[in-house]
XYZ file of C-alpha atoms in Angstrom:
179
model
C -9.196 -66.294 36.728
C -6.175 -68.604 36.428
C -8.281 -71.330 34.834
C -9.695 -68.886 32.297
C -6.213 -67.692 31.288
C -5.003 -71.280 31.026
C -8.004 -72.261 28.900
C -7.490 -69.250 26.616
C -3.791 -69.978 26.170
C -4.493 -73.649 25.425
C -7.202 -72.693 22.954
C -4.868 -70.305 21.151
C -2.133 -72.958 20.999
C -4.483 -75.540 19.518
C -5.825 -72.984 17.052
C -2.282 -72.516 15.736
C -1.625 -76.217 15.230
C -2.774 -77.612 11.882
C -5.476 -80.229 11.932
C -4.396 -83.835 11.567
C -4.311 -84.749 7.903
C -4.484 -81.156 6.647
C -3.055 -80.840 3.152
C 0.077 -78.766 2.742
C 0.645 -76.647 -0.360
C 2.650 -78.128 -3.252
C 6.227 -78.720 -2.128
C 9.399 -79.836 -3.851
C 10.829 -83.074 -2.460
C 14.588 -83.480 -2.127
C 16.409 -86.389 -0.529
C 19.921 -87.721 -0.060
C 18.700 -91.329 -0.128
C 18.013 -93.673 -2.998
C 14.684 -94.734 -1.483
C 11.727 -94.058 -3.792
C 9.312 -95.729 -1.393
C 9.810 -92.875 1.094
C 8.432 -90.307 -1.353
C 5.573 -92.658 -2.242
C 4.749 -93.186 1.444
C 4.754 -89.439 2.093
C 2.560 -88.780 -0.965
C -0.040 -91.234 0.359
C -0.583 -89.051 3.424
C -3.114 -86.194 3.226
C -0.461 -83.682 4.318
C 1.920 -84.388 1.434
C -0.462 -85.363 -1.352
C 1.045 -82.611 -3.534
C 4.684 -83.478 -2.805
C 6.670 -83.578 -6.043
C 10.360 -84.025 -6.793
C 10.081 -82.006 -10.004
C 8.776 -78.672 -8.673
C 12.094 -76.996 -9.381
C 10.977 -73.387 -8.826
C 8.912 -74.034 -5.714
C 9.894 -71.938 -2.672
C 8.460 -74.646 -0.380
C 10.601 -77.746 0.060
C 10.724 -80.887 2.100
C 14.341 -82.022 2.382
C 14.891 -85.503 3.810
C 18.541 -86.199 4.478
C 20.463 -88.970 6.135
C 23.850 -89.328 7.722
C 25.732 -92.008 9.559
C 27.301 -90.945 12.840
C 29.948 -93.181 14.343
C 29.395 -94.345 17.871
C 32.330 -94.516 20.304
C 32.375 -98.326 20.269
C 31.686 -98.434 16.564
C 34.773 -96.381 15.813
C 37.142 -98.810 17.540
C 35.355 -101.878 16.165
C 35.343 -100.417 12.664
C 39.100 -99.794 12.709
C 39.821 -103.318 13.934
C 37.397 -104.786 11.428
C 38.951 -102.784 8.574
C 42.442 -104.017 9.496
C 41.236 -107.625 9.601
C 39.393 -107.265 6.284
C 42.454 -105.710 4.650
C 44.743 -108.382 6.119
C 42.540 -111.143 4.748
C 42.494 -109.472 1.301
C 38.759 -108.845 1.642
C 37.706 -112.331 2.702
C 36.433 -111.014 6.032
C 33.731 -108.320 5.941
C 34.091 -104.872 7.452
C 31.725 -104.505 10.390
C 30.426 -101.016 11.151
C 28.279 -99.740 14.003
C 26.739 -96.338 13.311
C 23.744 -94.250 14.220
C 21.579 -93.520 11.193
C 20.164 -90.010 11.564
C 17.201 -89.024 9.376
C 16.335 -85.319 9.187
C 13.074 -83.972 7.780
C 13.518 -80.263 7.042
C 10.650 -78.020 5.895
C 12.184 -75.068 4.068
C 10.807 -71.846 2.598
C 13.066 -69.897 0.234
C 15.908 -72.141 1.411
C 15.394 -71.081 5.045
C 14.553 -73.835 7.502
C 11.125 -73.465 9.120
C 11.167 -76.714 11.122
C 13.482 -79.705 11.453
C 12.682 -83.123 12.838
C 15.395 -85.714 13.523
C 15.162 -89.434 14.176
C 18.068 -91.670 15.186
C 18.590 -95.443 15.264
C 21.688 -97.607 15.713
C 22.614 -100.164 13.048
C 25.409 -102.706 12.743
C 26.322 -103.813 9.241
C 28.813 -106.219 7.725
C 29.980 -105.182 4.248
C 32.342 -106.658 1.738
C 35.079 -104.125 0.957
C 34.729 -104.850 -2.759
C 30.948 -104.379 -2.908
C 29.920 -101.033 -4.368
C 26.854 -99.964 -2.405
C 27.249 -96.269 -3.104
C 26.650 -93.401 -0.696
C 22.866 -93.505 -0.867
C 22.196 -97.240 -0.500
C 20.672 -98.453 2.765
C 20.440 -101.980 4.116
C 16.945 -103.521 4.227
C 16.606 -103.024 7.982
C 17.706 -99.395 7.757
C 15.344 -98.698 4.832
C 12.433 -100.235 6.755
C 13.276 -98.082 9.784
C 13.410 -94.936 7.616
C 9.870 -95.670 6.394
C 8.753 -96.143 10.000
C 9.790 -92.537 10.797
C 7.029 -91.092 8.590
C 4.265 -91.389 11.219
C 6.263 -89.798 14.088
C 7.368 -87.052 11.689
C 3.744 -86.313 10.734
C 2.693 -86.232 14.397
C 5.434 -83.754 15.297
C 4.826 -81.631 12.200
C 1.059 -81.449 12.795
C 1.700 -80.240 16.357
C 4.278 -77.639 15.284
C 3.069 -74.017 15.551
C 5.697 -72.903 12.991
C 4.123 -75.133 10.338
C 0.668 -73.868 11.312
C 1.912 -70.303 10.894
C 3.298 -71.194 7.459
C -0.090 -72.646 6.456
C -1.931 -69.553 7.696
C 0.376 -67.279 5.728
C -0.026 -69.442 2.628
C -3.817 -69.338 2.960
C -3.761 -65.570 3.464
C -1.883 -64.934 0.223
C -3.141 -67.849 -1.853
C -6.601 -68.591 -0.464
C -8.097 -69.013 -3.954
C -5.301 -71.369 -5.012
C -5.514 -73.361 -1.768
C -9.215 -74.158 -2.186
C -9.883 -77.460 -4.016
């Protein structure tokens, strides 16, 4: 009896999860990064083949944001480094140690359905006169961001909330969802 209930509950859980590589409906792509290769990488996957940054009226959105969070040691080192860089009139670089946090957020009508976060620590040395802007990432950080696509897809494909979204989409738009 217990085994039957366990098998039924496992079967219902796997029925909710979308199949690996299942195409999602057209979604608008928004990002806080200046990293075009991320959108291209996502569009090469079966799940996000219809991802488009110009679907302005779409209620479905994939928002990929980034933020730098200071670490405890990075805060003290950054202050010391900034004082040394300022004292040397910019000859010495400013060294920062931050956690880069990437968040993939699937939204429907601006309400979050599922969020997935990835975190990695980076140390950078920057010239105080160099204008890198708020969206520029170092090469190592940009490469790491691209490496988060596969773990994101794995987590998303196993997420019952995304499966429920797909089922609802198919229910209302079954003719439009068929190729």
